[in-house]
PDB file of C-alpha atoms in Angstrom:
ATOM      1  CA  TYR A   1     164.214  47.775 244.711  1.00 89.00           C
ATOM      2  CA  ARG A   2     162.821  44.787 242.878  1.00 90.00           C
ATOM      3  CA  ILE A   3     161.256  41.580 244.054  1.00 91.00           C
ATOM      4  CA  SER A   4     163.529  38.603 243.470  1.00 95.00           C
ATOM      5  CA  GLU A   5     162.578  35.592 241.392  1.00 95.00           C
ATOM      6  CA  ALA A   6     162.338  33.536 244.600  1.00 96.00           C
ATOM      7  CA  GLY A   7     160.112  36.249 246.072  1.00 95.00           C
ATOM      8  CA  LEU A   8     157.810  36.089 243.051  1.00 94.00           C
ATOM      9  CA  VAL A   9     157.574  32.314 243.389  1.00 95.00           C
ATOM     10  CA  GLU A  10     156.712  32.618 247.086  1.00 96.00           C
ATOM     11  CA  LEU A  11     154.179  35.390 246.408  1.00 95.00           C
ATOM     12  CA  ARG A  12     152.463  33.264 243.768  1.00 95.00           C
ATOM     13  CA  ARG A  13     152.414  30.249 246.113  1.00 95.00           C
ATOM     14  CA  TRP A  14     150.915  32.369 248.895  1.00 95.00           C
ATOM     15  CA  MET A  15     148.261  33.856 246.585  1.00 94.00           C
ATOM     16  CA  ALA A  16     147.155  30.349 245.517  1.00 95.00           C
ATOM     17  CA  THR A  17     146.912  29.010 249.088  1.00 96.00           C
ATOM     18  CA  PRO A  18     143.393  28.929 250.573  1.00 94.00           C
ATOM     19  CA  PRO A  19     143.310  31.434 253.433  1.00 93.00           C
ATOM     20  CA  ALA A  20     142.272  30.747 256.989  1.00 91.00           C
ATOM     21  CA  LEU A  21     139.131  32.385 258.265  1.00 88.00           C
ATOM     22  CA  PRO A  22     139.761  35.897 259.565  1.00 84.00           C
ATOM     23  CA  PRO A  23     140.305  36.071 263.309  1.00 83.00           C
ATOM     24  CA  VAL A  24     137.449  37.474 265.354  1.00 83.00           C
ATOM     25  CA  HIS A  25     138.795  40.306 267.439  1.00 87.00           C
ATOM     26  CA  HIS A  26     135.803  42.502 268.107  1.00 92.00           C
ATOM     27  CA  THR A  27     136.408  44.982 270.894  1.00 95.00           C
ATOM     28  CA  LEU A  28     132.756  46.001 271.101  1.00 97.00           C
ATOM     29  CA  LEU A  29     131.691  42.413 271.737  1.00 96.00           C
ATOM     30  CA  LEU A  30     134.134  42.168 274.609  1.00 95.00           C
ATOM     31  CA  GLN A  31     132.850  45.467 276.005  1.00 97.00           C
ATOM     32  CA  LEU A  32     129.251  44.246 275.706  1.00 97.00           C
ATOM     33  CA  ALA A  33     130.067  40.985 277.470  1.00 96.00           C
ATOM     34  CA  PHE A  34     130.932  43.009 280.574  1.00 97.00           C
ATOM     35  CA  ALA A  35     128.479  45.908 280.083  1.00 97.00           C
ATOM     36  CA  ALA A  36     125.741  44.742 282.472  1.00 96.00           C
ATOM     37  CA  PRO A  37     126.732  47.336 285.114  1.00 97.00           C
ATOM     38  CA  LEU A  38     126.230  50.148 282.573  1.00 97.00           C
ATOM     39  CA  SER A  39     122.903  51.885 282.166  1.00 96.00           C
ATOM     40  CA  ASP A  40     120.872  51.358 279.016  1.00 96.00           C
ATOM     41  CA  ALA A  41     121.774  54.887 277.934  1.00 96.00           C
ATOM     42  CA  GLU A  42     125.483  54.132 278.329  1.00 97.00           C
ATOM     43  CA  VAL A  43     125.217  50.914 276.325  1.00 98.00           C
ATOM     44  CA  VAL A  44     123.202  52.638 273.611  1.00 98.00           C
ATOM     45  CA  ALA A  45     125.806  55.423 273.469  1.00 98.00           C
ATOM     46  CA  LEU A  46     128.582  52.840 273.173  1.00 98.00           C
ATOM     47  CA  VAL A  47     126.861  50.980 270.331  1.00 98.00           C
ATOM     48  CA  ASP A  48     125.730  54.195 268.657  1.00 98.00           C
ATOM     49  CA  GLY A  49     129.322  55.458 268.602  1.00 98.00           C
ATOM     50  CA  TYR A  50     130.313  52.215 266.892  1.00 98.00           C
ATOM     51  CA  ALA A  51     127.446  52.615 264.412  1.00 98.00           C
ATOM     52  CA  GLU A  52     128.642  56.136 263.570  1.00 98.00           C
ATOM     53  CA  GLN A  53     132.097  54.767 262.760  1.00 98.00           C
ATOM     54  CA  LEU A  54     130.482  52.167 260.515  1.00 98.00           C
ATOM     55  CA  ARG A  55     128.431  54.824 258.720  1.00 98.00           C
ATOM     56  CA  ALA A  56     131.569  56.891 258.107  1.00 97.00           C
ATOM     57  CA  LYS A  57     133.464  53.890 256.735  1.00 97.00           C
ATOM     58  CA  LEU A  58     130.519  52.984 254.492  1.00 97.00           C
ATOM     59  CA  ALA A  59     130.370  56.544 253.164  1.00 97.00           C
ATOM     60  CA  LEU A  60     134.064  56.306 252.304  1.00 96.00           C
ATOM     61  CA  TYR A  61     133.715  52.906 250.628  1.00 96.00           C
ATOM     62  CA  ARG A  62     130.728  54.149 248.614  1.00 96.00           C
ATOM     63  CA  SER A  63     132.416  57.410 247.614  1.00 95.00           C
ATOM     64  CA  GLU A  64     133.126  58.325 244.039  1.00 93.00           C
ATOM     65  CA  PRO A  65     136.935  58.508 244.457  1.00 92.00           C
ATOM     66  CA  ILE A  66     137.058  54.915 245.692  1.00 91.00           C
ATOM     67  CA  HIS A  67     135.046  53.738 242.707  1.00 88.00           C
ATOM     68  CA  GLN A  68     137.159  55.832 240.349  1.00 91.00           C
ATOM     69  CA  ASN A  69     140.237  53.993 241.667  1.00 91.00           C
ATOM     70  CA  LEU A  70     138.763  50.833 240.194  1.00 92.00           C
ATOM     71  CA  GLU A  71     139.294  52.388 236.771  1.00 91.00           C
ATOM     72  CA  SER A  72     143.061  52.313 237.287  1.00 93.00           C
ATOM     73  CA  ALA A  73     143.009  48.516 237.169  1.00 94.00           C
ATOM     74  CA  ARG A  74     145.146  47.070 234.405  1.00 94.00           C
ATOM     75  CA  ASP A  75     142.318  45.003 232.936  1.00 96.00           C
ATOM     76  CA  ALA A  76     138.711  43.885 233.473  1.00 96.00           C
ATOM     77  CA  ARG A  77     139.723  40.878 235.576  1.00 96.00           C
ATOM     78  CA  GLU A  78     141.825  42.961 237.967  1.00 95.00           C
ATOM     79  CA  ARG A  79     138.976  45.494 238.209  1.00 95.00           C
ATOM     80  CA  LEU A  80     136.571  42.641 239.053  1.00 96.00           C
ATOM     81  CA  LEU A  81     138.880  41.395 241.827  1.00 96.00           C
ATOM     82  CA  TRP A  82     139.321  44.902 243.244  1.00 95.00           C
ATOM     83  CA  LYS A  83     135.561  45.480 243.145  1.00 96.00           C
ATOM     84  CA  ALA A  84     134.958  42.125 244.867  1.00 97.00           C
ATOM     85  CA  THR A  85     137.284  43.250 247.657  1.00 95.00           C
ATOM     86  CA  LEU A  86     135.444  46.569 247.973  1.00 96.00           C
ATOM     87  CA  ASP A  87     132.045  44.853 247.879  1.00 97.00           C
ATOM     88  CA  ASN A  88     133.132  42.533 250.703  1.00 96.00           C
ATOM     89  CA  GLY A  89     134.101  45.513 252.848  1.00 95.00           C
ATOM     90  CA  ILE A  90     130.776  47.207 252.137  1.00 97.00           C
ATOM     91  CA  ALA A  91     128.774  44.054 252.888  1.00 97.00           C
ATOM     92  CA  THR A  92     130.703  43.497 256.118  1.00 96.00           C
ATOM     93  CA  TYR A  93     130.113  47.036 257.383  1.00 97.00           C
ATOM     94  CA  GLU A  94     126.457  46.979 256.286  1.00 98.00           C
ATOM     95  CA  ALA A  95     125.902  43.777 258.269  1.00 97.00           C
ATOM     96  CA  GLU A  96     127.660  45.243 261.323  1.00 97.00           C
ATOM     97  CA  LEU A  97     125.563  48.420 261.051  1.00 98.00           C
ATOM     98  CA  ARG A  98     122.298  46.438 260.843  1.00 98.00           C
ATOM     99  CA  TRP A  99     123.385  44.423 263.897  1.00 98.00           C
ATOM    100  CA  ALA A 100     124.276  47.587 265.855  1.00 98.00           C
ATOM    101  CA  GLU A 101     121.008  49.320 264.960  1.00 98.00           C
ATOM    102  CA  ASP A 102     119.039  46.182 265.882  1.00 98.00           C
ATOM    103  CA  LEU A 103     120.842  46.011 269.237  1.00 98.00           C
ATOM    104  CA  ILE A 104     120.061  49.653 269.974  1.00 98.00           C
ATOM    105  CA  ARG A 105     116.383  49.037 269.148  1.00 97.00           C
ATOM    106  CA  SER A 106     116.333  45.909 271.303  1.00 97.00           C
ATOM    107  CA  ILE A 107     117.823  47.724 274.296  1.00 96.00           C
ATOM    108  CA  ARG A 108     115.311  50.544 273.937  1.00 95.00           C
ATOM    109  CA  ASN A 109     112.415  48.088 273.557  1.00 95.00           C
ATOM    110  CA  LEU A 110     113.550  46.087 276.578  1.00 92.00           C
ATOM    111  CA  ALA A 111     113.721  49.276 278.624  1.00 85.00           C
ATOM    112  CA  ALA A 112     110.253  50.269 277.446  1.00 87.00           C
ATOM    113  CA  ASP A 113     108.918  46.787 278.261  1.00 83.00           C
ATOM    114  CA  ASP A 114     110.457  46.987 281.746  1.00 81.00           C
ATOM    115  CA  GLY A 115     108.822  50.366 282.233  1.00 72.00           C
ATOM    116  CA  ALA A 116     112.152  52.105 282.852  1.00 54.00           C
ATOM    117  CA  ALA A 117     115.785  51.893 281.776  1.00 46.00           C
ATOM    118  CA  HIS A 118     118.229  50.032 283.972  1.00 50.00           C
ATOM    119  CA  ASP A 119     119.726  52.340 286.526  1.00 52.00           C
ATOM    120  CA  GLY A 120     123.202  50.871 286.205  1.00 53.00           C
ATOM    121  CA  ASP A 121     122.944  48.355 289.038  1.00 50.00           C
ATOM    122  CA  GLY A 122     123.297  45.428 286.604  1.00 49.00           C
ATOM    123  CA  ARG A 123     119.768  44.063 287.225  1.00 44.00           C
TER     124      ARG A 123
END
């Protein structure tokens, strides 16, 4: 199989078109919006599970094999573009991890300030 000349033209046009912002589809945020009936421990467990997934993804993105793949780029410019893509993924997951860890701390601090964790009654 080969891409047609018309396909190459369309691909080039698409690559030069400014992209739309990525859609926000964040399952955890939806879960949190309705999490008031959960206990603090349940919410912390939910967010901590998310944080663990982020840590695993960051470990993968920071791994040596991923960085070695950059060496297979055809030239320095392609390597720069690939690295920029990788760096964006790392920065995104680092920001999400900081947010998740801050939320966990905030929930624990709120519970400590209240003198006890919520018992799941949503108050």
